[in-house]
Coordinates of C-alpha atoms and ligand atoms in Angstrom, one line a residue:
M5 CA -91.1 59.1 68.5
R6 CA -92.4 55.9 66.9
S7 CA -91.3 52.7 68.6
P8 CA -88.5 51.1 66.6
L9 CA -89.7 47.6 67.5
P10 CA -92.3 47.1 64.7
D11 CA -89.8 48.5 62.1
Y12 CA -87.2 46.1 63.4
L13 CA -89.6 43.1 63.3
T14 CA -90.5 44.1 59.7
E15 CA -86.8 44.0 58.8
V16 CA -86.5 40.6 60.4
L17 CA -89.4 39.3 58.2
E18 CA -87.9 40.7 55.1
A19 CA -84.5 39.3 55.8
C20 CA -85.9 35.8 56.5
V21 CA -87.9 35.4 53.2
D22 CA -87.0 32.0 51.8
D23 CA -89.1 29.9 49.5
S24 CA -87.5 26.5 50.3
G25 CA -89.4 23.8 52.2
A26 CA -92.8 22.3 51.4
L27 CA -96.3 22.4 52.7
A28 CA -97.4 19.5 54.9
D29 CA -99.5 17.3 52.7
Y30 CA -100.2 14.2 54.8
I31 CA -103.2 16.2 56.0
P32 CA -104.7 17.1 52.6
E33 CA -106.4 20.3 53.8
L34 CA -103.0 21.8 55.0
A35 CA -101.6 21.6 51.5
K36 CA -104.1 24.3 50.5
A37 CA -102.4 27.0 52.7
D38 CA -100.9 30.0 50.9
P39 CA -97.2 29.2 51.1
D40 CA -96.1 32.8 51.1
R41 CA -97.8 33.9 54.3
F42 CA -95.4 35.0 57.0
A43 CA -96.1 36.6 60.3
L44 CA -94.3 37.3 63.5
T45 CA -95.7 38.5 66.9
L46 CA -94.0 39.3 70.2
V47 CA -95.8 39.7 73.4
T48 CA -93.9 40.7 76.6
A49 CA -94.7 39.3 80.0
E50 CA -96.2 42.7 80.7
G51 CA -98.6 42.3 77.8
A52 CA -97.1 44.7 75.2
I53 CA -97.9 43.3 71.7
Y54 CA -95.7 43.8 68.6
S55 CA -96.9 42.2 65.5
V56 CA -95.9 42.3 61.8
G57 CA -96.7 40.5 58.5
D58 CA -99.8 38.3 57.9
D59 CA -100.7 38.3 61.6
D60 CA -104.4 38.0 60.9
T61 CA -104.0 34.8 58.9
E62 CA -105.7 31.9 60.7
F63 CA -104.2 28.5 60.7
T64 CA -104.7 25.4 62.8
I65 CA -102.7 25.1 65.9
Q66 CA -101.6 21.5 65.4
S67 CA -98.8 20.4 67.7
V68 CA -98.4 23.8 69.3
S69 CA -101.5 22.7 71.3
K70 CA -99.4 19.9 72.9
P71 CA -97.7 21.8 75.7
F72 CA -100.9 23.5 76.7
V73 CA -102.9 20.3 76.9
Y74 CA -100.1 18.7 78.9
G75 CA -100.4 21.7 81.2
L76 CA -104.1 21.1 81.5
A77 CA -103.6 17.4 82.3
L78 CA -101.0 18.3 85.0
Q79 CA -103.4 20.9 86.5
E80 CA -106.4 18.6 86.4
R81 CA -104.8 15.2 87.3
G82 CA -101.8 16.2 89.3
F83 CA -98.1 15.6 88.7
D84 CA -97.9 12.0 90.0
Q85 CA -100.7 10.7 87.8
V86 CA -99.4 12.4 84.7
L87 CA -95.8 11.4 85.2
D88 CA -97.0 7.8 85.7
V89 CA -98.5 7.9 82.2
I90 CA -96.1 10.1 80.2
D91 CA -92.3 10.3 80.7
V92 CA -90.2 13.5 80.2
E93 CA -87.3 12.2 78.3
P94 CA -86.4 13.5 74.8
S95 CA -87.0 10.9 72.1
G96 CA -84.7 12.6 69.5
E97 CA -87.2 11.3 67.0
A98 CA -89.8 12.7 64.6
F99 CA -93.1 13.9 66.0
N100 CA -95.1 10.8 64.8
E101 CA -92.5 8.2 65.6
V102 CA -93.8 5.1 67.3
S103 CA -91.4 5.5 70.3
L104 CA -92.7 4.1 73.5
E105 CA -90.7 2.9 76.6
R106 CA -89.9 -0.7 76.3
N107 CA -92.0 -3.0 78.6
T108 CA -94.3 -0.3 79.9
G109 CA -95.4 1.3 76.6
R110 CA -95.2 4.7 78.4
P111 CA -94.7 7.5 75.8
L112 CA -91.3 9.2 76.2
N113 CA -92.6 12.7 76.4
P114 CA -95.8 14.8 75.9
M115 CA -94.5 16.6 72.8
I116 CA -94.4 13.6 70.4
N117 CA -97.7 12.3 69.2
A118 CA -97.7 9.3 71.5
G119 CA -97.4 11.5 74.6
A120 CA -99.8 14.0 73.2
L121 CA -102.5 11.3 72.7
A122 CA -101.9 10.1 76.2
A123 CA -102.2 13.7 77.6
H124 CA -105.5 14.1 75.7
A125 CA -106.6 10.8 77.2
L126 CA -105.8 12.2 80.7
V127 CA -108.0 15.2 80.0
L128 CA -110.7 13.0 78.5
H129 CA -110.9 10.4 81.2
G130 CA -114.2 10.7 83.1
R131 CA -115.7 13.1 80.5
R132 CA -117.7 12.8 77.3
P133 CA -115.4 13.3 74.3
E134 CA -117.1 16.6 73.3
E135 CA -116.6 17.9 76.8
A136 CA -112.9 17.1 76.7
V137 CA -112.5 18.9 73.4
E138 CA -114.5 21.8 74.7
S139 CA -112.4 22.1 77.9
I140 CA -109.3 22.3 75.6
R141 CA -110.9 24.8 73.2
S142 CA -111.9 26.9 76.2
L143 CA -108.4 26.7 77.8
L144 CA -106.8 27.8 74.5
S145 CA -109.3 30.6 74.2
S146 CA -108.5 32.0 77.7
L147 CA -104.8 31.8 76.8
A148 CA -105.4 33.7 73.6
G149 CA -107.8 36.1 75.2
R150 CA -110.5 35.5 72.6
D151 CA -113.0 32.8 71.6
L152 CA -111.2 30.3 69.3
V153 CA -113.0 27.9 66.9
I154 CA -112.3 24.5 65.5
D155 CA -111.7 24.2 61.8
E156 CA -113.9 21.2 61.2
K157 CA -112.7 20.9 57.6
V158 CA -109.1 20.4 58.7
A159 CA -110.2 18.0 61.4
T160 CA -112.2 15.9 59.0
S161 CA -109.3 15.9 56.5
E162 CA -106.8 14.7 59.1
L163 CA -109.2 12.1 60.4
G164 CA -109.4 10.6 56.9
T165 CA -105.7 10.0 56.9
A166 CA -104.9 9.5 60.6
Y167 CA -103.5 6.0 60.1
R168 CA -100.4 6.5 62.2
N169 CA -102.2 8.3 65.1
V170 CA -104.8 5.5 65.1
A171 CA -102.1 2.9 65.2
L172 CA -100.3 4.8 68.0
A173 CA -103.5 5.2 70.1
N174 CA -104.3 1.5 69.7
L175 CA -100.8 0.6 70.7
L176 CA -101.1 2.8 73.8
R177 CA -104.5 1.2 74.6
G178 CA -102.9 -2.2 74.2
Y179 CA -100.2 -1.3 76.8
E180 CA -103.0 0.0 79.0
V181 CA -101.5 3.5 79.1
F182 CA -105.2 4.6 79.1
E183 CA -108.5 2.9 79.3
D184 CA -110.7 4.9 77.0
D185 CA -111.6 4.2 73.4
P186 CA -108.6 4.8 71.2
D187 CA -110.8 6.1 68.4
E188 CA -112.3 8.7 70.7
I189 CA -108.9 9.8 71.7
V190 CA -107.6 10.2 68.2
E191 CA -110.7 12.1 67.2
G192 CA -110.4 14.4 70.2
Y193 CA -106.7 14.9 69.7
I194 CA -107.2 15.8 66.0
R195 CA -109.9 18.3 66.9
Q196 CA -107.6 19.8 69.5
C197 CA -105.0 20.2 66.7
S198 CA -107.6 21.9 64.5
V199 CA -108.3 24.9 66.8
T200 CA -107.6 27.9 64.6
V201 CA -105.3 30.7 65.7
T202 CA -103.2 33.6 64.5
T203 CA -99.7 34.5 65.5
K204 CA -101.2 37.0 67.9
D205 CA -103.1 34.3 69.7
L206 CA -100.1 32.0 69.8
A207 CA -97.8 34.8 71.1
L208 CA -100.3 35.5 73.9
M209 CA -100.4 31.9 74.8
A210 CA -96.6 31.8 74.9
A211 CA -96.4 35.0 76.9
T212 CA -98.7 33.4 79.5
L213 CA -96.1 30.7 80.0
A214 CA -93.4 33.4 80.1
A215 CA -95.3 35.3 82.8
G216 CA -95.5 32.3 85.2
G217 CA -99.0 31.3 84.0
V218 CA -100.6 34.7 84.2
Q219 CA -102.3 35.8 80.9
P220 CA -100.6 39.2 80.5
V221 CA -103.6 41.1 79.2
S222 CA -106.5 39.7 81.2
G223 CA -104.3 39.1 84.3
E224 CA -105.9 35.7 84.8
Q225 CA -103.7 33.1 86.5
I226 CA -104.3 30.2 84.0
F227 CA -101.6 27.8 85.0
S228 CA -99.8 27.5 88.4
R229 CA -96.1 28.3 88.5
D230 CA -95.3 24.6 89.0
V231 CA -97.2 23.6 85.9
V232 CA -95.5 26.3 83.9
R233 CA -92.1 25.1 85.0
Q234 CA -92.9 21.5 84.1
V235 CA -94.3 22.5 80.7
L236 CA -91.3 24.7 79.8
S237 CA -88.8 22.1 80.9
V238 CA -90.4 19.5 78.6
M239 CA -90.6 22.0 75.8
T240 CA -86.9 22.8 76.2
T241 CA -85.7 19.3 75.9
C242 CA -88.4 17.8 73.6
G243 CA -90.3 20.6 71.9
M244 CA -88.3 20.5 68.6
Y245 CA -88.3 16.7 68.3
D246 CA -85.2 15.5 66.5
A247 CA -83.8 19.0 66.2
A248 CA -84.1 19.8 69.9
G249 CA -80.3 19.9 70.6
D250 CA -79.5 22.0 67.6
W251 CA -82.3 24.4 68.4
L252 CA -81.4 24.8 72.1
S253 CA -77.8 25.5 71.3
T254 CA -78.3 27.9 68.4
V255 CA -81.6 29.6 69.2
G256 CA -81.8 28.8 72.9
I257 CA -85.6 29.6 73.3
P258 CA -87.9 26.8 74.6
A259 CA -90.2 26.3 71.6
K260 CA -92.8 24.1 70.0
S261 CA -93.6 23.9 66.3
G262 CA -96.6 22.5 64.5
V263 CA -97.0 21.1 61.0
S264 CA -99.3 23.9 59.8
G265 CA -96.3 26.2 60.1
G266 CA -96.7 27.8 63.5
I267 CA -93.9 28.0 66.1
I268 CA -94.1 29.4 69.6
G269 CA -91.1 30.3 71.8
I270 CA -91.0 31.3 75.4
L271 CA -88.3 33.2 77.2
P272 CA -89.2 32.7 80.9
G273 CA -89.9 36.0 82.7
Q274 CA -89.5 38.0 79.5
L275 CA -91.7 37.3 76.5
G276 CA -93.6 35.0 74.2
I277 CA -92.9 34.8 70.4
A278 CA -94.9 33.3 67.6
A279 CA -94.1 32.9 64.0
Y280 CA -96.1 31.5 61.1
S281 CA -95.1 30.4 57.7
P282 CA -96.4 27.1 56.2
R283 CA -93.4 25.8 54.2
L284 CA -91.7 23.2 56.4
D285 CA -88.2 21.7 56.7
E286 CA -87.3 18.0 57.0
H287 CA -88.2 18.1 60.7
G288 CA -91.7 19.4 60.0
T289 CA -90.9 22.9 61.2
S290 CA -91.5 26.2 59.4
V291 CA -88.4 27.2 57.4
Q292 CA -89.0 31.0 57.7
G293 CA -90.1 30.6 61.3
V294 CA -86.8 28.9 62.2
A295 CA -84.9 31.7 60.4
A296 CA -86.9 34.4 62.2
F297 CA -86.4 32.8 65.6
G298 CA -82.6 32.5 65.0
R299 CA -82.4 36.1 63.9
L300 CA -84.4 37.4 66.9
S301 CA -82.3 35.3 69.3
R302 CA -79.0 36.6 68.0
D303 CA -80.1 40.3 67.6
M304 CA -81.8 40.6 70.9
N305 CA -79.7 38.3 73.1
L306 CA -82.7 36.1 73.7
H307 CA -80.8 32.9 74.2
L308 CA -81.8 31.3 77.5
M309 CA -78.2 30.8 78.5
D310 CA -77.4 34.4 77.8
A311 CA -79.2 35.5 81.0
P312 CA -79.0 39.0 82.3
I313 CA -77.8 39.6 85.9
V314 CA -80.9 40.8 87.6
A315 CA -80.1 40.8 91.3
H316 CA -77.9 43.9 91.8
S317 CA -80.7 46.5 91.5
V318 CA -82.9 45.2 94.3
V319 CA -82.3 48.1 96.6
R320 CA -83.5 51.1 94.7
R321 CA -82.8 53.6 97.4
K322 CA -81.8 53.7 101.0
R323 CA -82.7 56.8 103.0
V324 CA -83.1 57.9 106.6
W325 CA -86.1 59.9 107.9
G326 CA -86.4 61.8 111.1
E327 CA -84.0 62.2 113.9
G328 CA -82.8 60.6 117.2
D329 CA -84.8 57.6 118.4
D330 CA -87.6 58.3 115.9
A331 CA -85.2 58.1 112.9
V332 CA -86.1 55.3 110.5
T333 CA -84.0 53.8 107.7
V334 CA -86.1 53.0 104.7
L335 CA -84.9 50.4 102.2
E336 CA -86.9 50.9 99.0
L337 CA -86.8 47.6 97.1
Q338 CA -87.7 47.0 93.5
G339 CA -88.0 44.2 90.8
D340 CA -88.5 40.6 91.6
L341 CA -87.4 39.1 94.9
Q342 CA -85.9 35.7 94.1
F343 CA -82.9 34.0 95.6
T344 CA -80.1 36.1 94.2
S345 CA -81.8 39.4 94.7
A346 CA -82.8 38.5 98.3
E347 CA -79.1 37.6 98.8
V348 CA -78.1 41.0 97.7
L349 CA -80.5 42.5 100.1
V350 CA -79.3 40.4 103.0
R351 CA -75.7 41.4 102.2
A352 CA -76.7 45.1 102.0
V353 CA -78.1 44.9 105.5
V354 CA -75.3 42.8 107.0
D355 CA -72.5 44.8 105.5
E356 CA -74.1 48.2 106.3
P357 CA -76.3 47.8 109.3
P358 CA -78.9 50.5 109.8
A359 CA -77.6 53.3 112.1
T360 CA -81.2 53.9 113.3
K361 CA -83.4 51.9 115.7
R362 CA -86.2 51.6 113.2
L363 CA -86.0 50.0 109.8
A364 CA -88.6 49.9 107.1
F365 CA -88.7 47.6 104.0
D366 CA -90.7 49.4 101.3
L367 CA -92.1 46.8 98.8
S368 CA -94.1 49.3 96.8
L369 CA -92.0 48.8 93.7
V370 CA -91.5 45.1 94.1
R371 CA -93.2 43.3 91.2
A372 CA -93.2 39.7 92.5
I373 CA -91.8 37.7 95.4
L374 CA -91.0 34.1 94.9
P375 CA -91.4 31.8 98.0
V376 CA -87.7 31.8 98.6
G377 CA -87.6 35.7 98.5
R378 CA -90.5 35.8 101.0
R379 CA -88.8 33.3 103.4
M380 CA -85.5 35.2 103.3
L381 CA -87.1 38.6 103.9
L382 CA -89.1 37.3 106.8
E383 CA -86.1 35.5 108.3
M384 CA -84.1 38.8 108.0
I385 CA -87.0 40.7 109.7
G386 CA -87.1 38.2 112.5
R387 CA -83.3 38.3 113.1
L388 CA -83.3 42.1 113.0
H389 CA -86.1 42.2 115.5
R390 CA -84.1 39.8 117.8
D391 CA -81.2 42.2 117.5
G392 CA -83.4 44.9 118.9
L393 CA -84.5 46.8 115.8
E394 CA -88.1 47.9 115.2
V395 CA -88.9 46.6 111.7
V396 CA -91.9 47.5 109.7
V397 CA -93.0 46.8 106.1
V398 CA -94.6 49.0 103.5
D399 CA -96.5 46.6 101.3
P400 CA -99.4 48.1 99.3
D401 CA -99.7 45.1 97.0
G402 CA -99.9 42.5 99.8
H403 CA -96.7 40.6 98.9
L404 CA -96.5 39.5 102.6
P405 CA -100.1 38.7 103.4
E406 CA -99.2 36.9 106.7
P407 CA -95.9 38.3 107.7
D408 CA -95.1 35.6 110.2
T409 CA -91.3 35.6 110.8
G410 CA -91.3 32.5 113.0
Y411 CA -89.7 34.5 115.7
G412 CA -92.9 35.2 117.5
F413 CA -93.0 38.5 115.8
R414 CA -95.1 40.0 113.0
P415 CA -93.9 43.3 111.6
R416 CA -96.4 46.0 111.2
V417 CA -97.5 46.5 107.6
Y418 CA -98.4 49.9 106.1
A419 CA -99.9 50.7 102.7
S420 CA -97.5 53.6 102.0
Q421 CA -94.6 55.5 103.5
D422 CA -97.0 58.4 104.2
E423 CA -99.2 56.1 106.2
M424 CA -96.2 54.8 108.1
E425 CA -95.1 58.3 108.9
A426 CA -98.6 59.4 110.0
R427 CA -99.0 56.4 112.3
S428 CA -95.6 56.4 113.9
Ligands
LIG8 N1 -102.1 16.8 64.1 C1 -100.8 16.6 63.7 C2 -100.5 15.1 63.8 O1 -100.7 14.5 64.8 C3 -99.8 17.4 64.5 C4 -98.4 17.2 64.2 C5 -97.5 18.4 64.3 O2 -98.0 19.5 64.3 O3 -96.3 18.2 64.6 O4 -100.0 14.5 62.9

């Protein structure tokens, strides 16, 4: 059988063809794009890639770079310093609006240009300008999983007409939002916006955010979970500028658009999506891209608020081995252990206590354990131990590296059920 997914995505592209909208022309070089290009790529958090249309067409990343550079600033400077400089409130205004907090001059959020310039300044501070741009290019490259280059022609073209960004950067400097030279910041920011990408690159970047900061193909942890959570929160409320509310209620996928026609969307824990088509609507967002996202969200139940119930399947199987005092109840767990799945597990043990003296939790099929899942599991093991049960863990992937229950008891850990059987 051939996977139906590429056929479905091709159908979506065909259904969303629309020649309304106009190319961005305030950056002269962007007005040279082929207006009919249209591409759509999906990358799952597991790294499966589905891609259709003009997915080899390269375009400059523009504002889609903003969430990633914000993430880099958070990672390098820490939350306190970044939040001091850039707020996280939606501005409800266009991307290039001169909207700063009254009195302090603090940009309202990192998705509008004022905040993105300040995020670039945070990355730049203490570095030479070329080093800052290089660290951004290299971050975007690891997110995409290939070496990306800067389109110097687009950068030069934008620099020639960057009146608003120059004004904004000077205003920010005037408010002492940063101390570095505003011209260096504008130039660095514009070069950051001129990194060239395809929808495949963007979808991989988006999928990295969907997968809690782990690039799904290379397996590299690029952003910490905390940084990802912050970046996605800000994208949800501010990513689509003055259309953020409409976008969240109708499409429901945290997203970021750019004036060259790219859009990324992230469904946390599930997938990253990228669309490209250069004709823009009045918000500066790709017309066909918006249509494709809307269609995908509706057809595939991708709206964030349309969440599946994931907890109930945590206990894959419960079985009992051996007889008499040697008998052991094995609870084979699966999926992700977060709060609600750990709660299902606790309830399973409380409502139906094991009839044996020995109990094993087998984590072989557990994909990830959040800190709350780890705490609840260890607490449960400690309490069961206090009740007189002998509890062990099968944990081949090392989900519980230091299984300290806080009850003066550490359960024995085995790599497999076979090993557990052989050793007991
Ligand atoms: N480099 C563009 C600017 O600052 C990016 C804007 C966008 O993509 O929304 O004007």
